[in-house]
XYZ file of C-alpha atoms in Angstrom:
693
model
C -0.002 0.002 0.000
C 0.980 3.642 -0.464
C 2.589 5.403 2.494
C -0.464 7.642 2.924
C -2.682 4.571 3.393
C -0.232 3.096 5.920
C -0.098 6.426 7.777
C -3.886 6.501 8.007
C -4.047 2.933 9.332
C -1.427 3.805 11.958
C -3.304 6.966 12.973
C -6.462 4.940 13.662
C -5.071 1.786 15.265
C -1.749 2.700 16.882
C -3.445 4.118 19.987
C -6.895 2.655 19.455
C -7.540 2.260 23.192
C -7.167 6.037 23.600
C -9.674 6.919 20.884
C -12.078 9.560 22.236
C -15.096 7.505 21.159
C -14.187 4.793 23.670
C -13.608 7.133 26.626
C -16.775 6.556 28.632
C -17.139 7.977 32.119
C -18.339 6.480 35.386
C -21.273 7.870 37.388
C -18.766 10.009 39.308
C -17.531 11.589 36.064
C -14.227 9.729 36.151
C -12.707 7.971 33.146
C -14.006 4.406 32.972
C -10.828 2.424 32.338
C -12.656 -0.881 32.572
C -15.335 -0.308 29.953
C -15.679 -3.053 27.361
C -14.538 -0.900 24.423
C -11.187 0.011 25.967
C -10.708 -3.561 27.166
C -11.518 -4.906 23.697
C -9.158 -2.392 22.039
C -6.338 -3.557 24.296
C -7.174 -7.176 23.498
C -7.096 -6.406 19.767
C -3.739 -4.635 19.985
C -2.246 -7.543 21.877
C -3.326 -10.222 19.421
C -0.634 -12.241 17.675
C 2.930 -12.866 18.760
C 3.966 -9.218 18.854
C 0.625 -7.426 18.878
C 0.009 -4.401 16.709
C 3.193 -2.706 15.529
C 3.521 0.555 13.640
C 3.141 -0.295 9.963
C 5.676 0.657 7.294
C 5.862 0.071 3.556
C 8.776 -0.687 1.261
C 6.856 0.488 -1.798
C 7.645 3.955 -3.074
C 4.527 5.301 -4.771
C 2.039 8.022 -3.955
C -1.502 7.663 -2.710
C -4.293 9.560 -1.031
C -6.731 9.103 1.864
C -9.811 11.132 2.701
C -12.678 11.074 5.177
C -15.835 12.750 3.947
C -19.021 13.524 5.866
C -22.102 13.360 3.636
C -25.126 15.198 5.108
C -28.240 13.058 5.198
C -31.255 12.562 7.413
C -32.044 9.049 6.214
C -29.330 6.600 7.207
C -30.977 3.785 9.183
C -29.566 2.240 12.318
C -30.055 -1.481 12.825
C -33.216 -0.796 14.869
C -34.628 1.543 12.198
C -33.783 -0.700 9.249
C -37.012 -2.676 9.046
C -39.026 0.539 9.250
C -37.033 2.466 6.643
C -36.454 -0.405 4.210
C -39.351 -2.616 3.188
C -40.189 -4.922 0.287
C -42.127 -3.271 -2.520
C -45.664 -4.184 -3.468
C -44.525 -6.760 -6.012
C -42.715 -8.721 -3.324
C -39.319 -8.178 -4.945
C -36.278 -8.279 -2.726
C -35.502 -4.653 -3.407
C -34.984 -1.797 -0.966
C -35.635 1.892 -1.097
C -32.414 3.688 -1.949
C -31.820 6.519 0.504
C -30.044 9.772 -0.205
C -26.756 8.517 1.196
C -26.651 5.564 -1.185
C -27.395 7.883 -4.117
C -24.693 10.350 -3.045
C -22.201 7.545 -2.516
C -22.949 6.066 -5.950
C -22.376 9.488 -7.486
C -18.970 9.789 -5.791
C -17.984 6.314 -6.977
C -19.068 7.264 -10.492
C -16.917 10.406 -10.353
C -13.961 8.326 -9.135
C -14.411 5.811 -11.945
C -14.566 8.442 -14.686
C -11.639 10.413 -13.285
C -9.531 7.256 -12.817
C -10.915 4.780 -15.347
C -8.102 2.222 -15.234
C -7.990 1.937 -11.433
C -9.706 -1.034 -9.839
C -12.228 0.168 -7.271
C -13.405 -1.927 -4.320
C -16.559 -0.820 -2.496
C -16.464 -2.724 0.796
C -19.498 -3.028 3.048
C -20.120 -4.856 6.301
C -23.772 -5.697 5.703
C -24.624 -7.898 2.713
C -27.951 -6.222 2.052
C -26.173 -3.095 0.841
C -24.290 -4.929 -1.930
C -27.257 -5.123 -4.293
C -28.346 -1.590 -3.359
C -25.020 -0.075 -4.350
C -24.787 -2.178 -7.525
C -28.322 -1.091 -8.492
C -27.616 2.574 -7.710
C -24.469 2.482 -9.846
C -26.234 0.716 -12.697
C -28.935 3.392 -12.627
C -26.132 5.876 -13.292
C -24.875 3.743 -16.213
C -21.871 2.520 -14.242
C -21.232 -1.227 -14.367
C -20.370 -2.876 -11.041
C -20.117 -6.469 -9.945
C -19.923 -8.524 -6.799
C -16.588 -10.200 -6.029
C -16.133 -13.083 -8.487
C -18.797 -11.719 -10.829
C -22.512 -11.194 -10.362
C -23.865 -14.662 -9.680
C -27.517 -15.231 -10.391
C -29.149 -14.678 -6.993
C -29.884 -17.475 -4.547
C -33.161 -15.735 -3.707
C -34.432 -15.901 -7.318
C -37.112 -18.590 -7.181
C -37.364 -18.806 -10.964
C -33.618 -19.346 -11.431
C -33.454 -21.922 -8.640
C -36.201 -24.084 -10.102
C -34.645 -24.040 -13.603
C -31.313 -25.106 -12.117
C -33.059 -27.890 -10.165
C -34.685 -29.116 -13.396
C -31.244 -29.273 -15.033
C -29.761 -31.086 -12.051
C -32.624 -33.615 -12.167
C -31.938 -34.192 -15.867
C -28.278 -34.883 -15.151
C -28.913 -36.866 -11.952
C -32.437 -38.388 -12.005
C -31.781 -39.906 -8.589
C -31.435 -36.461 -7.002
C -34.507 -36.542 -4.732
C -34.027 -32.961 -3.525
C -34.121 -31.630 -7.094
C -37.089 -33.920 -7.888
C -39.065 -32.597 -4.924
C -38.220 -28.969 -5.824
C -39.280 -29.342 -9.470
C -42.456 -31.260 -8.573
C -43.499 -28.468 -6.225
C -42.983 -25.776 -8.880
C -44.564 -24.433 -12.084
C -42.386 -26.921 -14.015
C -44.085 -30.012 -12.532
C -46.381 -30.654 -15.508
C -43.707 -29.821 -18.082
C -41.293 -32.268 -16.453
C -43.876 -35.062 -16.145
C -44.045 -34.886 -12.353
C -47.736 -34.052 -11.980
C -48.573 -37.277 -10.146
C -45.585 -36.855 -7.886
C -46.804 -33.326 -7.133
C -50.219 -34.710 -6.118
C -48.413 -37.120 -3.821
C -46.666 -34.172 -2.197
C -49.931 -32.241 -1.842
C -51.688 -35.226 -0.278
C -48.754 -35.891 2.052
C -48.217 -39.418 0.745
C -44.452 -39.160 0.743
C -44.222 -42.264 2.917
C -45.836 -44.338 0.167
C -42.740 -46.417 -0.651
C -44.409 -48.156 -3.582
C -45.088 -44.841 -5.291
C -41.707 -43.311 -4.521
C -39.870 -46.388 -5.778
C -41.846 -46.484 -9.022
C -43.709 -43.510 -10.450
C -41.542 -40.749 -8.976
C -38.304 -42.392 -9.990
C -39.530 -43.407 -13.446
C -40.891 -39.920 -14.118
C -37.516 -38.430 -13.219
C -35.743 -40.876 -15.527
C -38.094 -40.021 -18.393
C -37.445 -36.322 -17.857
C -33.707 -36.953 -17.742
C -33.677 -38.906 -21.001
C -35.848 -36.379 -22.815
C -33.878 -33.350 -21.627
C -30.427 -34.763 -22.248
C -31.438 -35.738 -25.794
C -32.757 -32.222 -26.393
C -29.551 -30.685 -25.006
C -27.467 -32.961 -27.240
C -29.401 -32.193 -30.416
C -30.573 -28.615 -29.932
C -28.192 -27.248 -27.326
C -28.341 -26.206 -23.678
C -29.621 -22.739 -24.556
C -32.790 -24.194 -26.098
C -33.450 -26.310 -23.001
C -33.029 -23.372 -20.613
C -35.085 -21.064 -22.826
C -37.973 -23.571 -22.942
C -37.967 -23.997 -19.154
C -37.856 -20.222 -18.641
C -40.779 -19.661 -21.011
C -42.912 -22.192 -19.127
C -42.302 -20.383 -15.838
C -42.895 -16.952 -17.379
C -46.261 -17.960 -18.810
C -47.526 -19.864 -15.782
C -46.481 -17.218 -13.252
C -46.963 -14.129 -15.479
C -43.467 -12.949 -14.504
C -43.177 -10.076 -16.981
C -46.115 -8.245 -15.400
C -45.994 -9.395 -11.781
C -42.321 -10.124 -11.104
C -40.190 -8.269 -13.675
C -36.969 -8.781 -11.756
C -37.388 -12.581 -11.846
C -37.985 -12.293 -15.574
C -34.787 -10.291 -16.008
C -32.765 -12.935 -14.149
C -34.194 -15.593 -16.444
C -33.066 -13.499 -19.434
C -29.563 -13.505 -18.016
C -29.723 -17.257 -17.410
C -30.741 -17.917 -21.034
C -27.955 -15.700 -22.330
C -25.462 -17.477 -20.087
C -26.650 -20.876 -21.344
C -26.036 -19.982 -24.988
C -22.647 -18.574 -24.053
C -21.820 -21.771 -22.149
C -22.511 -23.798 -25.317
C -19.807 -21.978 -27.234
C -17.214 -22.084 -24.447
C -17.657 -25.370 -22.557
C -15.513 -28.386 -23.383
C -18.004 -30.809 -21.821
C -21.767 -31.130 -22.010
C -22.802 -32.106 -18.489
C -25.799 -30.029 -17.421
C -24.581 -30.034 -13.837
C -21.385 -28.263 -14.962
C -23.521 -25.393 -16.192
C -25.376 -25.296 -12.876
C -22.028 -25.115 -11.082
C -20.873 -22.351 -13.442
C -23.946 -20.275 -12.625
C -23.836 -20.814 -8.851
C -20.109 -20.464 -8.274
C -18.480 -18.362 -10.958
C -21.296 -15.946 -11.656
C -21.464 -13.501 -14.513
C -18.225 -11.582 -14.876
C -18.229 -7.990 -16.044
C -15.943 -6.394 -18.610
C -12.332 -6.290 -17.565
C -10.803 -4.089 -20.249
C -11.030 -1.080 -17.953
C -10.837 -0.612 -14.218
C -13.460 -2.761 -12.501
C -15.840 -1.663 -9.757
C -16.401 -4.466 -7.269
C -18.965 -4.248 -4.475
C -18.458 -6.896 -1.816
C -18.508 -7.459 1.914
C -15.393 -7.013 4.002
C -15.130 -10.713 4.857
C -14.822 -11.662 1.173
C -12.198 -8.966 0.585
C -9.627 -10.640 2.836
C -6.467 -11.310 0.850
C -7.567 -9.011 -1.990
C -6.264 -5.587 -2.993
C -7.794 -2.685 -4.901
C -6.238 0.466 -6.311
C -9.045 2.452 -4.667
C -11.129 1.358 -1.670
C -14.394 3.100 -0.811
C -15.882 2.438 2.640
C -19.528 3.581 2.673
C -21.062 1.275 5.291
C -19.703 2.986 8.408
C -22.921 3.461 10.410
C -22.794 -0.062 11.861
C -22.166 -0.421 15.578
C -19.117 -2.231 16.946
C -21.448 -4.323 19.032
C -25.037 -5.143 18.146
C -26.638 -8.069 19.923
C -27.987 -10.728 17.568
C -28.523 -13.624 19.973
C -30.981 -14.581 22.689
C -28.475 -16.692 24.603
C -24.983 -16.212 26.002
C -22.802 -19.323 26.140
C -19.906 -19.405 28.588
C -16.842 -21.616 28.232
C -13.203 -21.159 29.225
C -11.990 -21.677 25.666
C -13.577 -22.602 22.307
C -12.419 -26.229 22.676
C -13.596 -26.789 26.252
C -17.079 -27.841 27.427
C -19.797 -25.274 28.019
C -19.944 -23.975 31.608
C -23.439 -22.519 31.396
C -25.966 -20.860 29.104
C -27.826 -17.740 30.171
C -30.544 -15.797 28.422
C -29.454 -12.412 27.107
C -30.349 -9.486 29.373
C -30.203 -5.782 28.663
C -27.387 -3.794 30.244
C -29.650 -2.259 32.873
C -30.558 -5.750 34.145
C -27.100 -7.288 33.963
C -25.998 -5.663 37.229
C -28.522 -7.825 39.098
C -26.983 -11.047 37.784
C -24.254 -13.107 39.508
C -20.669 -12.103 38.827
C -19.892 -15.065 36.558
C -22.906 -14.185 34.390
C -21.826 -10.538 34.106
C -18.336 -11.676 33.125
C -19.813 -13.939 30.437
C -21.716 -10.972 29.023
C -18.543 -8.885 29.034
C -16.545 -11.605 27.257
C -19.211 -11.849 24.566
C -19.343 -8.087 24.042
C -15.562 -7.725 23.964
C -15.263 -10.574 21.487
C -17.757 -8.871 19.152
C -15.888 -5.559 19.416
C -12.560 -7.261 18.649
C -14.091 -8.888 15.573
C -15.445 -5.504 14.455
C -11.999 -3.929 14.849
C -10.593 -6.782 12.746
C -13.089 -6.004 9.990
C -12.321 -2.292 9.980
C -8.593 -3.028 9.848
C -9.028 -5.461 6.958
C -11.186 -2.975 5.056
C -8.701 -0.112 5.370
C -5.675 -2.226 4.442
C -7.253 -3.443 1.174
C -6.424 -0.044 -0.379
C -3.298 0.097 -2.491
C -3.415 3.730 -3.669
C -6.476 5.552 -2.373
C -8.793 5.121 0.595
C -12.075 7.043 0.660
C -14.084 6.812 3.878
C -17.653 8.088 3.525
C -19.425 8.806 6.800
C -23.097 9.815 6.732
C -23.635 12.998 8.739
C -27.124 12.452 10.131
C -28.470 15.918 10.821
C -31.879 14.787 12.088
C -33.517 11.659 13.505
C -36.513 9.906 11.976
C -38.851 12.386 13.679
C -37.051 15.407 12.232
C -35.384 16.425 15.520
C -31.679 17.417 15.564
C -29.454 14.332 15.896
C -27.228 15.861 18.597
C -25.851 12.557 19.894
C -25.293 10.989 16.478
C -21.492 11.243 16.664
C -21.401 9.636 20.124
C -22.676 6.309 18.829
C -20.071 3.528 18.810
C -19.857 3.168 15.025
C -17.031 2.644 12.526
C -17.530 6.139 11.146
C -17.366 7.875 14.499
C -14.236 5.927 15.457
C -12.561 7.150 12.252
C -13.701 10.722 12.898
C -12.330 10.734 16.449
C -9.142 8.963 15.413
C -8.295 11.081 12.351
C -9.784 14.438 13.347
C -9.896 14.399 17.181
C -9.732 18.174 17.514
C -12.980 18.782 15.625
C -16.177 18.922 17.683
C -18.641 20.609 15.306
C -19.325 19.004 11.938
C -21.616 21.605 10.389
C -22.924 20.568 6.994
C -20.294 17.909 6.402
C -17.402 17.962 3.947
C -13.818 16.658 3.970
C -12.576 16.228 7.551
C -9.358 14.366 6.804
C -7.054 14.379 3.811
C -3.570 12.939 3.575
C -1.256 12.224 0.640
C -1.127 13.195 -3.022
C -4.570 13.677 -4.566
C -2.985 13.553 -8.056
C -1.522 10.057 -7.620
C -3.403 8.802 -10.697
C -1.017 10.599 -13.068
C 1.870 8.524 -11.734
C -0.326 5.417 -11.863
C -1.185 6.087 -15.509
C 2.455 6.437 -16.453
C 3.177 3.065 -14.858
C 0.387 1.487 -16.888
C 1.784 2.925 -20.093
C 5.183 1.460 -19.336
C 3.693 -1.950 -18.683
C 1.468 -1.612 -21.789
C -1.634 -2.563 -19.855
C -4.024 -0.141 -21.446
C -7.104 -1.950 -22.666
C -7.490 -1.905 -26.435
C -10.777 -1.762 -28.268
C -11.553 -5.240 -29.456
C -13.756 -4.331 -32.393
C -13.285 -1.645 -35.064
C -16.056 0.814 -35.759
C -17.410 -1.488 -38.514
C -17.527 -5.039 -37.078
C -15.914 -7.730 -39.181
C -18.739 -9.444 -41.090
C -18.691 -13.143 -40.320
C -21.704 -15.271 -41.259
C -21.642 -18.925 -40.277
C -24.175 -21.610 -41.096
C -24.732 -24.108 -38.307
C -23.791 -27.697 -39.011
C -26.682 -30.020 -39.834
C -25.508 -33.008 -37.794
C -27.653 -33.863 -34.733
C -25.028 -32.738 -32.231
C -25.151 -28.935 -32.025
C -23.588 -28.143 -28.687
C -20.662 -26.227 -30.155
C -22.626 -23.535 -31.971
C -20.716 -21.213 -34.254
C -21.242 -17.512 -33.905
C -22.920 -15.049 -36.231
C -21.411 -11.581 -35.780
C -23.782 -8.777 -36.897
C -22.243 -6.929 -39.815
C -22.834 -5.215 -43.105
C -22.126 -8.349 -45.111
C -24.879 -7.667 -47.633
C -24.109 -9.557 -50.828
C -25.504 -6.667 -52.901
C -23.136 -4.160 -51.370
C -19.594 -3.908 -52.641
C -17.106 -2.935 -49.956
C -13.857 -1.261 -51.028
C -11.567 -4.245 -50.462
C -12.025 -7.702 -49.067
C -10.335 -11.029 -48.643
C -11.724 -14.530 -48.388
C -10.988 -16.452 -45.203
C -11.728 -20.149 -44.709
C -12.914 -20.901 -41.179
C -12.583 -24.397 -39.688
C -15.843 -26.395 -39.351
C -17.929 -23.797 -41.197
C -19.962 -24.346 -44.332
C -19.609 -20.803 -45.581
C -16.843 -18.360 -46.353
C -16.447 -15.093 -44.466
C -16.101 -11.792 -46.282
C -13.738 -9.648 -44.211
C -14.086 -5.968 -45.015
C -11.089 -3.674 -44.773
C -11.478 0.068 -44.801
C -8.867 2.776 -44.544
C -6.679 2.077 -41.526
C -6.637 5.690 -40.359
C -10.363 6.082 -41.035
C -11.120 3.045 -38.887
C -8.912 4.325 -36.065
C -10.582 7.736 -36.294
C -13.984 6.031 -36.099
C -12.794 4.078 -33.069
C -11.685 7.303 -31.385
C -15.011 9.057 -32.012
C -16.878 5.971 -30.791
C -14.829 6.100 -27.603
C -15.694 9.784 -27.122
C -19.413 9.056 -27.500
C -19.207 6.054 -25.157
C -17.421 8.049 -22.453
C -19.720 11.072 -22.783
C -22.984 9.097 -22.814
C -21.925 6.977 -19.858
C -21.666 10.226 -17.898
C -24.738 11.882 -19.340
C -27.034 9.349 -21.097
C -29.129 11.998 -22.861
C -26.613 14.786 -23.591
C -28.559 17.084 -21.259
C -25.434 18.831 -19.971
C -22.199 20.077 -21.454
C -19.853 17.531 -22.995
C -16.476 16.764 -21.375
C -13.604 19.159 -22.024
C -10.572 18.457 -24.178
C -8.367 17.387 -21.267
C -10.942 14.948 -19.946
C -11.553 13.449 -23.394
C -7.826 13.026 -23.989
C -7.344 11.375 -20.610
C -10.210 8.915 -20.954
C -10.559 8.272 -24.701
C -7.048 8.326 -26.119
C -5.607 4.829 -26.529
C -2.361 3.418 -27.862
C -3.839 2.572 -31.265
C -5.318 6.071 -31.701
C -2.555 8.108 -30.084
C -0.929 9.164 -33.375
C -4.161 10.635 -34.764
C -4.903 14.348 -34.888
C -6.829 14.590 -31.622
C -7.399 18.317 -31.947
C -9.365 17.605 -35.138
C -11.134 14.595 -33.556
C -12.293 16.574 -30.520
C -13.356 19.529 -32.691
C -15.365 17.181 -34.926
C -16.864 15.376 -31.934
C -17.936 18.692 -30.387
C -19.682 19.666 -33.630
C -21.387 16.281 -33.818
C -22.757 16.674 -30.277
C -23.956 20.173 -31.145
C -25.913 19.007 -34.194
C -29.662 19.339 -33.592
C -30.534 15.975 -35.167
C -27.858 14.145 -33.164
C -28.989 15.722 -29.893
C -32.619 14.944 -30.695
C -31.826 11.275 -31.391
C -30.009 10.995 -28.036
C -32.396 13.084 -25.890
C -34.779 11.913 -23.158
C -37.620 13.901 -24.726
C -37.648 11.367 -27.581
C -39.477 8.961 -25.255
C -42.814 9.225 -23.381
C -42.569 10.806 -19.945
C -44.544 7.977 -18.294
C -41.977 5.370 -19.319
C -38.899 4.293 -17.383
C -35.971 4.522 -19.772
C -32.664 2.718 -19.198
C -29.691 3.208 -21.511
C -26.808 0.823 -22.080
C -23.729 1.492 -24.177
C -21.492 -1.054 -25.860
C -24.069 -3.687 -24.820
C -22.633 -7.129 -25.487
C -25.009 -10.026 -26.124
C -25.170 -13.608 -27.325
C -28.484 -15.166 -28.435
C -29.807 -17.820 -30.795
C -31.974 -16.629 -33.709
C -33.571 -18.043 -36.847
C -31.804 -16.817 -39.979
C -32.837 -18.247 -43.373
C -34.798 -20.926 -41.476
C -31.662 -22.045 -39.666
C -30.637 -21.714 -36.013
C -27.652 -19.443 -35.589
C -25.843 -17.863 -32.677
C -25.598 -14.064 -32.805
C -22.727 -12.574 -30.841
C -22.168 -8.835 -30.993
C -22.124 -5.400 -29.391
C -24.782 -2.695 -29.703
C -23.529 0.901 -29.581
C -26.583 2.324 -27.754
C -29.484 0.293 -26.402
C -32.532 1.968 -24.872
C -34.930 -0.235 -22.876
C -38.373 1.305 -22.309
C -40.539 -0.020 -19.506
C -44.030 0.837 -18.319
C -45.228 -0.689 -15.048
C -42.105 -2.836 -14.921
C -42.832 -4.457 -18.313
C -40.649 -3.907 -21.379
C -42.787 -2.097 -23.968
C -40.094 -1.168 -26.458
C -36.425 -1.306 -27.328
C -34.506 1.263 -29.360
C -31.173 0.493 -30.978
C -28.883 3.248 -32.234
C -25.739 2.416 -34.191
C -23.188 5.201 -34.603
C -21.598 5.619 -38.022
C -18.818 8.128 -38.629
C -18.429 7.581 -42.366
C -20.611 8.298 -45.358
C -24.164 7.098 -45.746
C -24.674 3.521 -46.975
C -28.019 2.276 -45.631
C -28.146 -0.790 -47.861
C -24.735 -2.027 -46.738
C -25.613 -1.768 -43.028
C -29.184 -3.111 -43.244
C -28.371 -6.846 -42.640
C -26.391 -5.871 -39.536
C -29.315 -3.819 -38.213
C -31.808 -6.613 -38.893
C -29.715 -9.018 -36.823
C -29.710 -6.460 -33.998
C -33.504 -6.289 -34.288
C -33.883 -10.093 -34.159
C -31.551 -10.266 -31.168
C -33.561 -7.640 -29.263
C -36.762 -9.618 -29.926
C -35.135 -12.743 -28.470
C -33.558 -10.931 -25.522
C -36.653 -9.042 -24.380
C -39.460 -11.230 -25.839
C -41.269 -8.394 -27.555
C -42.794 -8.031 -30.994
C -40.540 -7.013 -33.840
C -42.728 -3.934 -34.311
C -41.704 -2.753 -30.819
C -38.024 -2.632 -31.762
C -36.767 0.582 -33.387
C -33.400 0.550 -35.142
C -31.620 3.682 -36.339
C -28.372 4.437 -38.094
C -27.013 7.659 -36.632
C -24.594 9.200 -39.130
C -22.939 11.559 -36.658
C -20.714 13.281 -39.235
C -23.725 14.054 -41.448
C -26.153 14.781 -38.628
C -28.714 12.282 -39.943
C -30.743 9.679 -38.026
C -32.047 7.065 -40.470
C -34.625 4.438 -39.385
C -33.961 0.942 -40.700
């Protein structure tokens, strides 16, 4: 870690037992040296062979640490959580995002855009905040993932039952999977209707039935499904199961989030077909449960995870937003006393509040104290781990609660034994009034990223754009043999046979029945198109509807210039890009006013996808990237999808039409809407023309 990070860790933990937050007083007004917080701090410092020693670093690079108070009146304590955060009317496991989460997401977004190649770790103590921060960032068009990828959620009932159906197909003797599928909307589809009746009538002890019908039904389902997977592919199997659940449970209207997770599962299944070296259905289930869905890694990642999972990891930037949690919060009804973890239990006593503990026998009071001190030590461990995950920058965000839930001034808010207050008292002990918040601690070089960027250039780790502005046309016909697990990909392109591109070469691809036409344009023109694409991507990620001013020259150069485009005339590129953004037709095509006010509109840029479509009456895999995808929802249901493809060259509608039609087909498959609800436009940014296709 940078010296500034080490200095900050030392400032907090070197004299932790003397932190002002822990200095409680007795009834006589004297310093309470025996309070549990001071005792726990001393225990923590004495852990290990040598205890806590002042940290040093042998690495010579700059970094920066800051502690920021964010004013808010809506940060729940543990007691207030259930009142302030409740399930919505659809029963989804979603929570109301408070102002602090929104403000924190905005700060993380600013960090990401200012330092795009730095890996950012957002570490929280409470798991429930992981999805809230990921959702808040996604709403701001910032991709974030949980550590190891975004696994499909364990609380998604629809995903769980599809995975159980796949497990039953691979292992028909799996009675847990059989029971789960039989007691689900897939029971009839999987031939387990009679078994479901047995469950409903509580005849599970009927050995004759269980040994015959239930087992035979599972075997029939297994044989049928494995044959379908072998001949049509895993994606077709998963898609069919998902459609059954959607129709029976009306997911699109009643549970849109479940429907979205099924979309992701289908997409993952088709992707698994093209990547997997083996065809066991259970391997796919394991892939979904364990590895999750990884995000793009060509730029700095944003990972949101809990502190426990971050042990042993390191991030260029660490953001700590979950600092309102108490060091000790009782979560048990019983206190167990034993001399050591490996010795027998001495006694068990029911938990009593502090006011009642003084009436208990001494050994009971000591048991309570040991429990409390142990919890505080564990909390100090977590805070230490969280702070030491930072390699270059540590940003500590403490909510400054100006009022309680009744609107009264929160005068005692900074006396609570929380992570945030410990950091405040440890890093800024001389400050007593916090006003309207702001930066209360800053240490190190705030411009460390310039040095970091130079190091990246030397190591040649800048991410390079994988696809040119005009994707390479590659049309593959799927093989006609029964076994279709290894689908070949169809990349959307302008490979219209009527169009005549400037130059081309013929490339023979192994195991394909067709020849690719690879189009080559001017090298400099393609690099210029790549650069302008990058400018649009960066700008629209910040401001999805061009409602504010575009980034300045310095910001565009810092975030859009890459090795392959470095030699271009960037003054001309930025001047041209500025004119493009100022064009009335371009702004209109990218504006929010282009869509009804009563619709929820979500934009995605450089949206990668992989789906199976029918092309010329044949099944083909489409794998590509859409420049700008707009998803329109009303009442949680997708009512329309708009696709905008940026073109920097001259107009050639006929040449691009096949590419656009594949985008349209893919959107229909991805969002299960009518083709008439998908709008596709070619946006010729140099000409200022938006042409429907």
